[in-house]
Coordinates of C-alpha atoms in Angstrom, one line a residue:
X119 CA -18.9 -16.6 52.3
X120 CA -18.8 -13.0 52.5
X121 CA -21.3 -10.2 53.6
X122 CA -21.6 -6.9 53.6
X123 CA -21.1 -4.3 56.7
X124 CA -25.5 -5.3 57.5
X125 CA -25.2 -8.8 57.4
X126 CA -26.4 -9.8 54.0
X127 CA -24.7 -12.2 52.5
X128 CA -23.4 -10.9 48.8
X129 CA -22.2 -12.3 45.4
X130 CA -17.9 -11.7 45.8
X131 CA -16.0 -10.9 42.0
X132 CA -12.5 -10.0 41.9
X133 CA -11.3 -9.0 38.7
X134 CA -7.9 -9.3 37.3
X135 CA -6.1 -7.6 34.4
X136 CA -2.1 -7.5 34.1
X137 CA -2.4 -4.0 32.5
X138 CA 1.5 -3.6 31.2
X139 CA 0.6 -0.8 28.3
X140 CA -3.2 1.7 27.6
X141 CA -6.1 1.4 30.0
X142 CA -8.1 -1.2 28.1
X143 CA -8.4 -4.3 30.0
X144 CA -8.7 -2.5 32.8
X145 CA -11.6 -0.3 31.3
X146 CA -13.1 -3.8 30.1
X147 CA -12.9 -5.2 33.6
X148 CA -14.5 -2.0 35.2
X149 CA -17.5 -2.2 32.5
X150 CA -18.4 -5.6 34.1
X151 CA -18.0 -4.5 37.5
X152 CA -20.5 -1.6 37.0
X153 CA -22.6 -4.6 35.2
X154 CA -22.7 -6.6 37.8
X155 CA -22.9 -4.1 41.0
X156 CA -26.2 -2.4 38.4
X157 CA -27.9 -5.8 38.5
X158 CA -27.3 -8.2 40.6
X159 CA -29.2 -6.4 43.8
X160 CA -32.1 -5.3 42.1
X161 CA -32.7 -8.8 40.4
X162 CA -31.4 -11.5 43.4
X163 CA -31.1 -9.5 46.1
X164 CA -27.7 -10.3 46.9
X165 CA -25.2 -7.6 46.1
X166 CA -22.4 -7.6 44.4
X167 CA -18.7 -6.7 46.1
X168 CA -15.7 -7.5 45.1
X169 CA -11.8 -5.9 43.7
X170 CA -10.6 -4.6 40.7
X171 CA -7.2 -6.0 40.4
X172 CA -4.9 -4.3 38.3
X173 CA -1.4 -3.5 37.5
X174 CA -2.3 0.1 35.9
X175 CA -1.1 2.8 38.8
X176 CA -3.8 4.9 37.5
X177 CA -7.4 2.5 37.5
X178 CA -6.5 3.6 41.6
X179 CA -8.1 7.0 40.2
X180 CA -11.3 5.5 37.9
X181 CA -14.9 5.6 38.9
X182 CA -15.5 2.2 40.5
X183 CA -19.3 0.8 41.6
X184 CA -20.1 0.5 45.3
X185 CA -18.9 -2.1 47.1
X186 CA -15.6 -2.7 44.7
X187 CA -12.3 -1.7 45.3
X188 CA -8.7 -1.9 43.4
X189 CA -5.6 -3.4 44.6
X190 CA -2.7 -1.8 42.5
X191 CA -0.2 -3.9 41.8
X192 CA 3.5 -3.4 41.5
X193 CA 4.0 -1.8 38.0
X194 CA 5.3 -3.5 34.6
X195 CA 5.1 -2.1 31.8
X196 CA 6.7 -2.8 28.3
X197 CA 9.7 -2.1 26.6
X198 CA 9.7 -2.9 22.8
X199 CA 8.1 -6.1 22.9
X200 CA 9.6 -7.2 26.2
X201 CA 8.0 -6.8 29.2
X202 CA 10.2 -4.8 32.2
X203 CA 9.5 -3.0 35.8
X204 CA 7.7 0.0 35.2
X205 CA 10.1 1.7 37.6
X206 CA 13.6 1.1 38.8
X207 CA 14.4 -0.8 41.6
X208 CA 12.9 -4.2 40.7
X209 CA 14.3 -7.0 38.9
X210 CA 11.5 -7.9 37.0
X211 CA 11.8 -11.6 38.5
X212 CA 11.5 -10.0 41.8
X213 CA 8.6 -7.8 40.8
X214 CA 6.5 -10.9 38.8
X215 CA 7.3 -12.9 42.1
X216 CA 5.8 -10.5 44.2
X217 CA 2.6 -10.0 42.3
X218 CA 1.9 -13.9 42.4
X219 CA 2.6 -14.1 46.0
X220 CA 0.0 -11.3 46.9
X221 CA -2.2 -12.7 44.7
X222 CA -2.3 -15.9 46.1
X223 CA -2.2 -15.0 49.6
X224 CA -5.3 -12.8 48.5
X225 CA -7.4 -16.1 47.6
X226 CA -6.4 -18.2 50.4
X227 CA -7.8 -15.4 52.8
X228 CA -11.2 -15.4 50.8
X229 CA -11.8 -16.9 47.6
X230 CA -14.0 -15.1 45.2
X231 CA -17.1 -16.7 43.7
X232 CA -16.3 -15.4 40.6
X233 CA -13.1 -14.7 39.0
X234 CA -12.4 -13.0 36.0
X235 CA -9.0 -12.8 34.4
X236 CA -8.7 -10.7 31.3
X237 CA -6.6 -11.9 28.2
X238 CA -4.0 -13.7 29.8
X239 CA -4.8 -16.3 32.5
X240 CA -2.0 -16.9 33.9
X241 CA -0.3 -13.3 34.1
X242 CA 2.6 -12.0 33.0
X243 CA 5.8 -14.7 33.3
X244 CA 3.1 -17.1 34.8
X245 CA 2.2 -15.1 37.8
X246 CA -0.6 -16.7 38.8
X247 CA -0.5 -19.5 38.1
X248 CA 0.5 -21.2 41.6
X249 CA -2.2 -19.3 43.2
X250 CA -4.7 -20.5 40.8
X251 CA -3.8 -24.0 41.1
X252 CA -4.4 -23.6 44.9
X253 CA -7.2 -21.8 44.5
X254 CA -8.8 -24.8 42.1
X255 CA -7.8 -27.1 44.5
X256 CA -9.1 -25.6 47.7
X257 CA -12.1 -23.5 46.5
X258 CA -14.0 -25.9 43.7
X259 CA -17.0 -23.1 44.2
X260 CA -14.9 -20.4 42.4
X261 CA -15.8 -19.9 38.6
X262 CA -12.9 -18.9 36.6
X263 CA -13.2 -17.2 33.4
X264 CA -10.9 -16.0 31.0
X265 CA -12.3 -12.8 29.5
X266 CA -11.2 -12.4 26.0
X267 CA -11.4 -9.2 23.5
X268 CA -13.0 -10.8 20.2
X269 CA -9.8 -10.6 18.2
X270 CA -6.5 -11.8 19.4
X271 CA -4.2 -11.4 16.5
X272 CA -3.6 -13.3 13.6
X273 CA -4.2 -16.9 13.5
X274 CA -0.1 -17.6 12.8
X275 CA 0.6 -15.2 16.1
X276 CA -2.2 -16.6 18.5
X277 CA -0.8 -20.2 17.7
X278 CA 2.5 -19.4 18.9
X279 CA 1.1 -17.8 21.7
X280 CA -1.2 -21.0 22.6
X281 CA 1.9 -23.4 23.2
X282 CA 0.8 -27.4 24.3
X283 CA 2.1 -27.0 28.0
X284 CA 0.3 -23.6 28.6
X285 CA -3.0 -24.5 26.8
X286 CA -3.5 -27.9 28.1
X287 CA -2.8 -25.9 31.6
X288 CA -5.3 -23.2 30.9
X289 CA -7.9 -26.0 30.2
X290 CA -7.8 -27.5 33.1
X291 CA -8.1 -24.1 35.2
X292 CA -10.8 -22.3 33.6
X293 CA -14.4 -23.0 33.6
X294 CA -15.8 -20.2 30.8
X295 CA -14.2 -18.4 28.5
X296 CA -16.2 -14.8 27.6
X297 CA -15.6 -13.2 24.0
X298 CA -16.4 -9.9 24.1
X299 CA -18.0 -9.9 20.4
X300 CA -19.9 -11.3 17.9
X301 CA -19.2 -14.1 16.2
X302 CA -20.9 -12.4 13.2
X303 CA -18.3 -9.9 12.7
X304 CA -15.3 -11.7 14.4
X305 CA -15.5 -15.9 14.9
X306 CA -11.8 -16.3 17.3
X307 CA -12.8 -20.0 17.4
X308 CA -13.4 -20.0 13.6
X309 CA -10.5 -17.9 12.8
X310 CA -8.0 -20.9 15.4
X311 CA -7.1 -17.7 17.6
X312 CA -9.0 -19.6 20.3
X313 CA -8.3 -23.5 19.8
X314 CA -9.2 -26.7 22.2
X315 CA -9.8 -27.2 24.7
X316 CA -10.7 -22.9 25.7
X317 CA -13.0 -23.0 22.0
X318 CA -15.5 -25.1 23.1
X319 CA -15.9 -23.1 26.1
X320 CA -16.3 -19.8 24.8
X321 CA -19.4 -17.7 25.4
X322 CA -19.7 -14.7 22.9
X323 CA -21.1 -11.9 24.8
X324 CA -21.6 -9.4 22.1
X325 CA -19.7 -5.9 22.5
X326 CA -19.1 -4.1 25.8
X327 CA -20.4 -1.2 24.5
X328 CA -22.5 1.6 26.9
X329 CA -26.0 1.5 24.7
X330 CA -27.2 1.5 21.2
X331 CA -26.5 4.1 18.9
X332 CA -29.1 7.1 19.4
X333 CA -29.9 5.4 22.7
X334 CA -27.8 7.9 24.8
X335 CA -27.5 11.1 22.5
X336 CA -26.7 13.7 24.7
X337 CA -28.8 17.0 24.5
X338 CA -27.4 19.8 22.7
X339 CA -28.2 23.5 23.9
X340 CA -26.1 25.3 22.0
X341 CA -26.7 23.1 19.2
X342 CA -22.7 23.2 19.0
X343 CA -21.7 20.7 16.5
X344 CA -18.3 18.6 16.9
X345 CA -16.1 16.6 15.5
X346 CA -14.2 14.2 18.1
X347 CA -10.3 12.9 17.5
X348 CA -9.4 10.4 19.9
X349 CA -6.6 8.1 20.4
X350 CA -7.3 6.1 23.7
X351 CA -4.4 6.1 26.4
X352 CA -2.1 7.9 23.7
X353 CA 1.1 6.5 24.2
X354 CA 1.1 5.4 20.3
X355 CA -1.5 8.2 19.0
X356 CA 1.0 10.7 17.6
X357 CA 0.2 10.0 13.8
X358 CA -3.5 9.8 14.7
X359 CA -3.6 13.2 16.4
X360 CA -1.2 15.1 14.1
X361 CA -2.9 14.5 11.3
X362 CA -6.1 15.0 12.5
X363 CA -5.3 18.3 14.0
X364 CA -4.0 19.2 10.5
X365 CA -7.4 18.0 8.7
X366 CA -9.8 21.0 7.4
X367 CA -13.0 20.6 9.3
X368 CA -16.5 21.5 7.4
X369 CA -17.1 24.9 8.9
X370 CA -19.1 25.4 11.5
X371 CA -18.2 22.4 13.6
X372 CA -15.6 22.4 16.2
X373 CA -12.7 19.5 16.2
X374 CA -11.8 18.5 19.9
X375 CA -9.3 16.1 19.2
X376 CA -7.9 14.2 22.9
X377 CA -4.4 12.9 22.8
X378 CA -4.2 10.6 25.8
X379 CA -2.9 11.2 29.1
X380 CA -0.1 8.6 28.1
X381 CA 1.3 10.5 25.2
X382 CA 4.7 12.4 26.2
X383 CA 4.3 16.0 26.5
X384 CA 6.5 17.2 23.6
X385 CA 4.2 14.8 21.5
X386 CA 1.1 16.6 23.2
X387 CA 2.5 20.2 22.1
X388 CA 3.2 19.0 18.8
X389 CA -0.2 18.6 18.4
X390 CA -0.9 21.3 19.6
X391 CA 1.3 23.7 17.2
X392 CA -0.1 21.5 14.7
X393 CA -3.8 22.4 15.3
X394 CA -6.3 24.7 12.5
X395 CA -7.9 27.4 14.0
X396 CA -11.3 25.7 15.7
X397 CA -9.5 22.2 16.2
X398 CA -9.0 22.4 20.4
X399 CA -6.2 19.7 21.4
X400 CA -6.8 18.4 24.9
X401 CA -5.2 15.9 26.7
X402 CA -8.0 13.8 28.2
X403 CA -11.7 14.7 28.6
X404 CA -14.9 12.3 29.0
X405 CA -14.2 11.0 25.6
X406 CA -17.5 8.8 25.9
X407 CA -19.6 12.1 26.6
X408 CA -17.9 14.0 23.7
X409 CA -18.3 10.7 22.0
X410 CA -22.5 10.4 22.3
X411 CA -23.1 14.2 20.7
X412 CA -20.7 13.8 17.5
X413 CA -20.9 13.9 13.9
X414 CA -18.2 12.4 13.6
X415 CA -15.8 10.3 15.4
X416 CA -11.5 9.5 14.2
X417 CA -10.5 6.9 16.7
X418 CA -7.9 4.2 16.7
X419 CA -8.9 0.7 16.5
X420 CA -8.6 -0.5 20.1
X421 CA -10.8 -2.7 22.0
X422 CA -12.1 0.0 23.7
X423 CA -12.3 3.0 22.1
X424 CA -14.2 1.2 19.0
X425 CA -17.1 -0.4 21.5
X426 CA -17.7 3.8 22.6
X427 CA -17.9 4.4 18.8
X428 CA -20.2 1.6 17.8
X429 CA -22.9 3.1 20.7
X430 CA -22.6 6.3 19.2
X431 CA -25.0 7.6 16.0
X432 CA -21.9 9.5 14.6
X433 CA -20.0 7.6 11.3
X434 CA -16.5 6.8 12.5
X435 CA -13.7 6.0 11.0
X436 CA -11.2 3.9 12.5
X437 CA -7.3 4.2 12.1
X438 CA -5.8 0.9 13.6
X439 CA -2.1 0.0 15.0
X440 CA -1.1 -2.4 12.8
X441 CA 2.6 -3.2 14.5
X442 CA 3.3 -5.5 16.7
X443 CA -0.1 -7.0 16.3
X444 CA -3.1 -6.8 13.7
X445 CA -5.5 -7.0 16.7
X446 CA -6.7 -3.4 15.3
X447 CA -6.2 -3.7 12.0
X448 CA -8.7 -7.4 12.5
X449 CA -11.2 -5.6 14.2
X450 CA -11.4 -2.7 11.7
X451 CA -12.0 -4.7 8.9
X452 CA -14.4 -7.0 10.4
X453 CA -16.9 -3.8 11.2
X454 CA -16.4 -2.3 8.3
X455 CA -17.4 -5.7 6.3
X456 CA -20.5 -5.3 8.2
X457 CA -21.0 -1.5 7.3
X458 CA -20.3 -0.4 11.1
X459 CA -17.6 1.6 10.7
X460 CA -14.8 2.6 7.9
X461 CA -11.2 2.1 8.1
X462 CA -8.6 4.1 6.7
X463 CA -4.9 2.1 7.1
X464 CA -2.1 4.1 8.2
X465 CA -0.2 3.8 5.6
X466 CA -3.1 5.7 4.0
X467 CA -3.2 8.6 7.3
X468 CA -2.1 12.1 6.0
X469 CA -4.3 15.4 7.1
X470 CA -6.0 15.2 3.5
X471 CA -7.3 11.8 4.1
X472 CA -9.0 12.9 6.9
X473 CA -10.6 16.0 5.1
X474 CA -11.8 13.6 2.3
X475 CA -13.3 11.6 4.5
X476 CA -15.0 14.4 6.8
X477 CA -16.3 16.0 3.7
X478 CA -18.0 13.0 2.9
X479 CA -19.4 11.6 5.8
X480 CA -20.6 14.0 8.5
X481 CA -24.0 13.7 8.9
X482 CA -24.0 10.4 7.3
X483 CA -26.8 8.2 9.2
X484 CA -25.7 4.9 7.3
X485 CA -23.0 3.5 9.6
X486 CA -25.8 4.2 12.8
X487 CA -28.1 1.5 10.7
X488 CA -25.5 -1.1 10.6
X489 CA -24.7 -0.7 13.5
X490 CA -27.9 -2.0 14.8
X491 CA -27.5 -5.5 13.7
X492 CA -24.3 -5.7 15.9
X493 CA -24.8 -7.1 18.8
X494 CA -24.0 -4.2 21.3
X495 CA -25.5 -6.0 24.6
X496 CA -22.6 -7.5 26.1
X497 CA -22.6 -6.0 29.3
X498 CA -26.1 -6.9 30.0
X499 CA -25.9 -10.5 28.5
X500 CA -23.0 -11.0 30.8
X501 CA -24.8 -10.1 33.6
X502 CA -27.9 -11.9 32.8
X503 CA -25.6 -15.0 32.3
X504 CA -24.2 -14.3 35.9
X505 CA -27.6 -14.0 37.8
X506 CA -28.8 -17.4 35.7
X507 CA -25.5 -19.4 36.8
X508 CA -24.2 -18.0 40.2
X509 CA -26.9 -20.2 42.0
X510 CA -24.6 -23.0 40.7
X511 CA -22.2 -23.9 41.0
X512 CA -19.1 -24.6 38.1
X513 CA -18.3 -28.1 37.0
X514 CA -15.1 -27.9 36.4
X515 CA -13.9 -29.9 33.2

């Protein structure tokens, strides 16, 4: 059981994400956190404490809710499509050995009663997968979910990822699986991305998105008009950014376009040399603030990034990675089926692209409409499902 510094007895939530490349499981994780910490107090009366656990050096630095703190893992990171230390001095056997072993000394000191693991349940090289066991066998109480973005990748891919021995060992670990979507854009367990046994688990959420659109439009003063360019943690952005810096804005509105702080610093001033007159380049900025007062919003098609622009009333228009995975290129589609967004394919991406489609769609309300019939509430579904389960607890299958 654990309590806080007065006494009271409180609701524990550890959240893991392996977090080799970008910010956004970690991001996702830190949405529910604030979720649950908002909620829980107000409508049980038992808080909610807990850790963020993370291997991005940098979540050490994000906002976090009261009573939740991060444990920083030792680094990986990716190399191509291999995983690797994300500094020298580790064989990356050593380093995945070392995570598990914190990890599952961490449980056996207090188990959580709620555990959520983004996207892959057992880690990176099966890191956790000891410490889960013992934490199945010895704390029944804990709920285990595996937190999933709606799309995985294609069908073919996720299959190959989903081999016998690991899924029939994922069944018999987790208790929920949470899609963060709606089946109504994006069915995973339609689609096979999400087979047996996890399918007939899964709990869709709806988006993790901060509000509907118009619900959260910042005031504007000055009445300054912009146009926002933003490409997440950056470290793929280039093509996103340079072209958008080289895009003719419709006058009068000002084009902040944010690289990322993960985008090399040559990359960053070739941007920068790149940019019109009125187009700042920046490297970060509170992207979701910039995001709520603009006409229009050029964004790349992660998880993340897209839920900001779906709360938003400006028309956006998504440029998705489409190598290694089609995760973004998935995603884009799917919303733009629904009207919520356009996509424009980056084989398609040159500066007159982006003009084209500025030209045509600042100040468009349509998108804003479709969006409403997207379901947007994900972070308060998951915390009504929370306060209507914790008193319960999981039977594990």
């Amino acid at each position: 059981m654990t309590t806080t510094p007065d006494g009271r007895t409180a609701f524990h939530v550890q959240f893991y994400s392996h977090d080799s490349v970008g910010f956004g499981h970690v991001r996702r994780n830190l949405a529910l956190a604030n979720a649950l910490a908002r909620e829980l107090p107000t409508r049980t009366g038992k808080p909610a404490v807990g850790l963020v656990l993370t291997g991005e050096p940098e979540a050490a630095h994000f906002a976090k809710p009261n009573g939740f703190d991060t444990l920083v893992l030792p680094g990986i990171t990716k190399r191509g499509r291999q995983y690797a230390p994300r500094h020298a001095g580790f064989a990356l056997d050593d380093l995945v050995g070392m995570r598990g072993a914190l990890l599952k000394a961490l449980w056996a000191a207090e188990a959580p009663d709620l555990l959520v693991i983004d996207r892959h349940i057992f880690g990176i090289d099966g890191e956790l997968k000891q410490g889960l066991k013992k934490l199945r066998k010895n704390h029944p109480h804990t709920k285990v979910v595996l937190g999933l973005r709606e799309v995985l990748d294609s069908p073919e891919v996720a299959a190959k990822e989903w081999d016998t021995a690991k899924l029939a060992a994922t069944g018999d670990i987790v208790d929920e699986v949470w899609v963060y979507g709606d089946p109504r854009v994006h069915d995973a367990t339609a689609t096979g991305e999400l087979p047996e046994p996890l399918a007939s688990k899964a709990f869709f959420t709806g988006y993790l998105a901060h509000g509907r659109p118009g619900s959260d439009r910042l005031p504007q003063a000055d009445e300054e008009r912009i146009i926002l360019t933003t490409a997440g943690a950056g470290s793929d952005g280039l093509p996103l950014t340079l072209a958008a810096a080289r895009a003719e804005v419709p006058t009068g509105i000002r084009h902040v376009v944010v690289t990322g702080p993960q985008l090399p610093q040559a990359r960053h001033d070739q941007v920068c040399r790149a940019a019109r007159p009125g187009t700042e380049v920046l490297r970060s900025a509170d992207v979701s603030a910039l995001m709520r007062r603009a006409d229009a919003v050029l964004t790349m098609g992660g998880y993340n990034s897209v839920c900001e622009a779906l709360a938003s009333s400006a028309p956006a228009l998504i440029v998705p990675r489409v190598v290694p995975r089609r995760e973004q290129e998935i995603r884009a589609l799917g919303l733009q089926r629904v009207g919520a967004v356009d996509m424009l394919h980056p084989r398609d991406l040159t500066a007159e692209a982006i003009t084209a489609w500025l030209a045509g769609n600042v100040g468009n309300p349509e998108q804003a409409h479709a969006r409403l019939h997207v379901n947007l509430d994900g972070l308060a579904t998951v915390a009504d499902h929370v306060i209507t389960t914790m008193a319960k607890e999981p039977v594990h299958v």
